[in-house]
Amino acid sequence: AVVSTQSTGDGGQPSGQPYTLYALTALLEHIIGTKCFAYLRTEKKLGYSAGCILFDTDDNLGFAFYVQGSRAEAGPDLMQQEISTLVTNTFTSLQNLAGTPEGAIMFEEVKKTVQEKILANAAHRNFYSLLSSLEEQIFSSKGDFEVVEKKVSAVQAVSAERLLEFYQKRFLSEERRVVSSQVYGSTHEMPNTLHEGQVLIEDMLSFREKLTEIL
C-alpha cells in the first residue's frame, strides 16, 4: 500500500488572497481525482482501492493519493511510480488544453462543479456537523464565519494560468513537499537500497512507541 501526501498550503493564507490556496487545491483535487481511480486501479490494476482525498485543517492543506493492493508484481515502489506518472501526465494534458476554446469551456465547467460541491457540502451537514464547524471557527486562530462564501468566490477567481503555475510549483518543482508511506506486504519484495530521505521501519510497534516518547 502507498499513501502519498502532497502539501499545497503554507501554514496560512497569503495576505490579500483569502482562500486562494484552498481554491487551487480543490480544483486540482477534482481534476486529478477524477483520473485517480481510472488510471491507478482500472488501467494499471495496481490494487483494489485507489484514489485521492483533499484535506483541509487549520494549518494543513493538500491531498493524499492512496493505493492498496496485494498483487505481487505491483508493489509499493511501482504504485509510487505510477502516482508520479499520473501527476505528470495530467499536467501535460492541462498544458495542451490551455489557451484553447475547448480548454476554456472545460475549465469553467470544473470551477462550476467545485463551487457546487462546496455549497452542497455546506447545505447537507447535520446539526452535529454544523455545531462542530461553529466551534472550530470560534476556537480557531483564523476563525471565519463566511468561509463557504469565500471559498466559492476564490474558486471563481482562479485563472487557468494561475492553476498551471500552482501545479508546477507544488507538484513538479524542487519546492514540492511530499511525504510518502510505503507498506510492504508478504507478497511484495522489499527494496535492496533506500533513496535519500527514505526511512525503513521493520518494527512498527517499536517505531510507534518512539513517536509517543517524542510527543
CSV table of C-alpha atoms in Angstrom, one decimal:
chain,number,residue,atom,x,y,z
A,1,ALA,CA,0.0,0.0,0.0
A,2,VAL,CA,1.1,3.6,-0.6
A,3,VAL,CA,-0.2,6.8,0.9
A,4,SER,CA,1.5,9.9,-0.7
A,5,THR,CA,0.6,13.1,1.0
A,6,GLN,CA,1.0,16.3,-1.1
A,7,SER,CA,1.1,19.6,0.9
A,8,THR,CA,-0.2,22.6,-1.1
A,9,GLY,CA,-0.6,25.1,1.8
A,10,ASP,CA,1.8,27.4,3.5
A,11,GLY,CA,0.5,27.3,7.1
A,12,GLY,CA,-1.6,30.4,6.5
A,13,GLN,CA,-3.3,32.4,3.8
A,14,PRO,CA,-1.3,34.9,1.7
A,15,SER,CA,-2.1,38.5,2.5
A,16,GLY,CA,-4.9,39.8,0.2
A,17,GLN,CA,-5.6,36.3,-1.1
A,18,PRO,CA,-8.0,34.7,1.3
A,19,TYR,CA,-8.8,31.0,0.4
A,20,THR,CA,-6.8,31.2,-2.8
A,21,LEU,CA,-4.7,28.2,-1.9
A,22,TYR,CA,-7.8,26.2,-0.9
A,23,ALA,CA,-9.4,27.0,-4.3
A,24,LEU,CA,-6.4,26.0,-6.2
A,25,THR,CA,-6.1,22.7,-4.3
A,26,ALA,CA,-9.8,21.9,-4.6
A,27,LEU,CA,-9.7,22.5,-8.4
A,28,LEU,CA,-6.6,20.2,-8.7
A,29,GLU,CA,-8.1,17.6,-6.4
A,30,HIS,CA,-11.2,17.5,-8.7
A,31,ILE,CA,-9.2,17.3,-11.9
A,32,ILE,CA,-6.7,14.7,-10.7
A,33,GLY,CA,-9.2,12.9,-8.5
A,34,THR,CA,-11.4,12.0,-11.5
A,35,LYS,CA,-8.4,10.3,-13.0
A,36,CYS,CA,-7.0,8.5,-9.9
A,37,PHE,CA,-9.3,5.5,-9.8
A,38,ALA,CA,-9.5,5.1,-13.6
A,39,TYR,CA,-5.7,5.2,-14.0
A,40,LEU,CA,-4.3,3.6,-10.9
A,41,ARG,CA,-6.9,0.8,-10.4
A,42,THR,CA,-8.7,0.2,-13.7
A,43,GLU,CA,-5.9,0.9,-16.2
A,44,LYS,CA,-2.8,-0.1,-14.2
A,45,LYS,CA,-4.5,-2.6,-11.9
A,46,LEU,CA,-2.3,-1.7,-9.0
A,47,GLY,CA,-4.8,-2.6,-6.3
A,48,TYR,CA,-8.4,-3.0,-5.2
A,49,SER,CA,-8.6,0.5,-3.8
A,50,ALA,CA,-7.2,3.8,-5.2
A,51,GLY,CA,-8.0,7.5,-5.3
A,52,CYS,CA,-7.1,10.8,-3.7
A,53,ILE,CA,-8.6,12.8,-0.9
A,54,LEU,CA,-8.4,16.6,-0.1
A,55,PHE,CA,-7.6,17.5,3.5
A,56,ASP,CA,-8.1,21.0,5.0
A,57,THR,CA,-7.3,21.6,8.6
A,58,ASP,CA,-6.4,24.8,10.5
A,59,ASP,CA,-2.7,24.7,9.4
A,60,ASN,CA,-2.5,22.0,6.8
A,61,LEU,CA,-3.8,21.9,3.2
A,62,GLY,CA,-3.3,19.4,0.4
A,63,PHE,CA,-4.4,16.0,-0.6
A,64,ALA,CA,-3.3,12.4,-0.3
A,65,PHE,CA,-3.0,9.8,-3.1
A,66,TYR,CA,-3.6,6.2,-1.9
A,67,VAL,CA,-3.3,2.7,-3.5
A,68,GLN,CA,-3.9,-0.5,-1.6
A,69,GLY,CA,-3.4,-4.0,-3.2
A,70,SER,CA,-1.6,-7.3,-2.8
A,71,ARG,CA,-0.6,-8.3,-6.4
A,72,ALA,CA,3.0,-9.4,-6.2
A,73,GLU,CA,4.2,-7.6,-9.3
A,74,ALA,CA,2.5,-4.3,-8.3
A,75,GLY,CA,4.5,-3.4,-5.2
A,76,PRO,CA,4.6,-0.1,-3.4
A,77,ASP,CA,7.6,1.2,-5.4
A,78,LEU,CA,5.5,0.7,-8.6
A,79,MET,CA,2.5,2.3,-7.0
A,80,GLN,CA,4.5,5.4,-6.1
A,81,GLN,CA,6.0,5.5,-9.6
A,82,GLU,CA,2.6,5.4,-11.2
A,83,ILE,CA,1.2,8.1,-8.9
A,84,SER,CA,4.1,10.3,-10.1
A,85,THR,CA,3.3,9.4,-13.7
A,86,LEU,CA,-0.4,10.3,-13.2
A,87,VAL,CA,0.6,13.7,-11.8
A,88,THR,CA,3.0,14.4,-14.7
A,89,ASN,CA,0.6,13.3,-17.4
A,90,THR,CA,-2.3,15.3,-16.0
A,91,PHE,CA,-0.1,18.4,-16.0
A,92,THR,CA,0.8,17.8,-19.6
A,93,SER,CA,-2.8,17.4,-20.6
A,94,LEU,CA,-3.8,20.6,-18.9
A,95,GLN,CA,-0.9,22.4,-20.6
A,96,ASN,CA,-2.1,21.2,-24.0
A,97,LEU,CA,-5.6,22.4,-23.3
A,98,ALA,CA,-4.6,25.8,-22.0
A,99,GLY,CA,-5.4,28.6,-24.3
A,100,THR,CA,-7.8,26.6,-26.5
A,101,PRO,CA,-11.6,27.2,-26.7
A,102,GLU,CA,-12.2,23.6,-25.6
A,103,GLY,CA,-9.9,24.1,-22.6
A,104,ALA,CA,-11.6,27.3,-21.6
A,105,ILE,CA,-15.0,25.6,-21.6
A,106,MET,CA,-13.8,22.6,-19.6
A,107,PHE,CA,-12.1,24.8,-17.0
A,108,GLU,CA,-15.3,26.8,-16.4
A,109,GLU,CA,-17.2,23.5,-16.0
A,110,VAL,CA,-14.6,22.3,-13.4
A,111,LYS,CA,-14.9,25.5,-11.5
A,112,LYS,CA,-18.7,25.3,-11.5
A,113,THR,CA,-18.6,21.7,-10.3
A,114,VAL,CA,-16.2,22.5,-7.4
A,115,GLN,CA,-18.3,25.5,-6.4
A,116,GLU,CA,-21.4,23.4,-6.4
A,117,LYS,CA,-19.6,20.8,-4.3
A,118,ILE,CA,-18.6,23.3,-1.7
A,119,LEU,CA,-22.2,24.6,-1.4
A,120,ALA,CA,-23.7,21.1,-1.3
A,121,ASN,CA,-21.3,20.0,1.5
A,122,ALA,CA,-22.4,23.1,3.5
A,123,ALA,CA,-26.1,22.6,2.8
A,124,HIS,CA,-26.2,18.9,3.7
A,125,ARG,CA,-24.4,19.0,7.1
A,126,ASN,CA,-26.4,17.7,10.0
A,127,PHE,CA,-26.8,19.6,13.3
A,128,TYR,CA,-23.8,18.0,14.9
A,129,SER,CA,-21.6,18.8,12.0
A,130,LEU,CA,-22.8,22.4,11.9
A,131,LEU,CA,-22.2,22.7,15.7
A,132,SER,CA,-18.7,21.3,15.3
A,133,SER,CA,-17.9,23.7,12.4
A,134,LEU,CA,-19.1,26.6,14.5
A,135,GLU,CA,-16.9,25.6,17.5
A,136,GLU,CA,-14.0,25.1,15.1
A,137,GLN,CA,-14.3,28.7,13.8
A,138,ILE,CA,-14.8,30.1,17.4
A,139,PHE,CA,-11.6,28.5,18.7
A,140,SER,CA,-9.6,28.7,15.5
A,141,SER,CA,-6.8,31.3,15.4
A,142,LYS,CA,-8.1,32.1,11.9
A,143,GLY,CA,-11.9,32.0,12.6
A,144,ASP,CA,-14.1,33.0,9.7
A,145,PHE,CA,-17.9,32.7,9.7
A,146,GLU,CA,-18.1,33.4,5.9
A,147,VAL,CA,-15.9,30.5,4.9
A,148,VAL,CA,-18.3,28.9,2.4
A,149,GLU,CA,-18.9,32.1,0.5
A,150,LYS,CA,-15.2,33.0,0.4
A,151,LYS,CA,-14.2,29.5,-0.8
A,152,VAL,CA,-16.8,29.8,-3.6
A,153,SER,CA,-15.6,33.3,-4.6
A,154,ALA,CA,-11.9,32.1,-4.5
A,155,VAL,CA,-12.7,29.2,-6.9
A,156,GLN,CA,-14.4,31.6,-9.3
A,157,ALA,CA,-11.4,34.0,-9.3
A,158,VAL,CA,-8.8,31.3,-10.3
A,159,SER,CA,-7.5,31.5,-13.8
A,160,ALA,CA,-6.2,28.6,-15.9
A,161,GLU,CA,-2.8,30.2,-16.0
A,162,ARG,CA,-2.6,30.6,-12.2
A,163,LEU,CA,-3.7,26.9,-11.8
A,164,LEU,CA,-0.9,25.7,-14.1
A,165,GLU,CA,1.6,27.8,-12.2
A,166,PHE,CA,0.4,26.4,-8.9
A,167,TYR,CA,0.5,22.9,-10.2
A,168,GLN,CA,4.1,23.3,-11.5
A,169,LYS,CA,5.4,24.7,-8.2
A,170,ARG,CA,3.6,22.4,-5.7
A,171,PHE,CA,3.7,19.1,-7.6
A,172,LEU,CA,6.6,19.1,-10.0
A,173,SER,CA,9.3,21.5,-8.9
A,174,GLU,CA,12.1,21.1,-6.3
A,175,GLU,CA,9.9,23.1,-3.9
A,176,ARG,CA,7.2,20.5,-3.7
A,177,ARG,CA,6.5,19.0,-0.3
A,178,VAL,CA,5.6,15.3,-0.3
A,179,VAL,CA,5.5,12.6,2.4
A,180,SER,CA,5.1,9.1,1.1
A,181,SER,CA,4.4,6.0,3.2
A,182,GLN,CA,5.0,2.6,1.6
A,183,VAL,CA,3.8,-0.5,3.3
A,184,TYR,CA,5.2,-3.9,2.1
A,185,GLY,CA,3.1,-7.0,2.5
A,186,SER,CA,4.1,-10.6,2.4
A,187,THR,CA,3.7,-10.8,-1.4
A,188,HIS,CA,5.9,-7.8,-2.1
A,189,GLU,CA,9.7,-7.7,-2.4
A,190,MET,CA,11.5,-5.3,-0.1
A,191,PRO,CA,13.8,-2.8,-1.8
A,192,ASN,CA,17.5,-3.5,-1.6
A,193,THR,CA,18.6,0.1,-1.1
A,194,LEU,CA,17.0,3.2,0.3
A,195,HIS,CA,16.8,6.5,-1.5
A,196,GLU,CA,17.8,9.8,0.0
A,197,GLY,CA,15.2,10.9,2.6
A,198,GLN,CA,13.7,7.3,3.0
A,199,VAL,CA,13.5,5.5,6.3
A,200,LEU,CA,12.9,1.8,6.7
A,201,ILE,CA,10.7,0.7,9.5
A,202,GLU,CA,10.6,-3.0,10.2
A,203,ASP,CA,9.1,-3.0,13.7
A,204,MET,CA,6.0,-0.8,13.6
A,205,LEU,CA,5.2,-1.2,17.3
A,206,SER,CA,8.7,-0.1,18.4
A,207,PHE,CA,8.5,2.9,16.0
A,208,ARG,CA,5.1,4.0,17.4
A,209,GLU,CA,6.5,3.8,20.9
A,210,LYS,CA,9.4,6.1,20.0
A,211,LEU,CA,7.0,8.5,18.4
A,212,THR,CA,4.9,8.6,21.6
A,213,GLU,CA,8.0,9.3,23.6
A,214,ILE,CA,8.9,12.2,21.3
A,215,LEU,CA,5.4,13.6,21.5
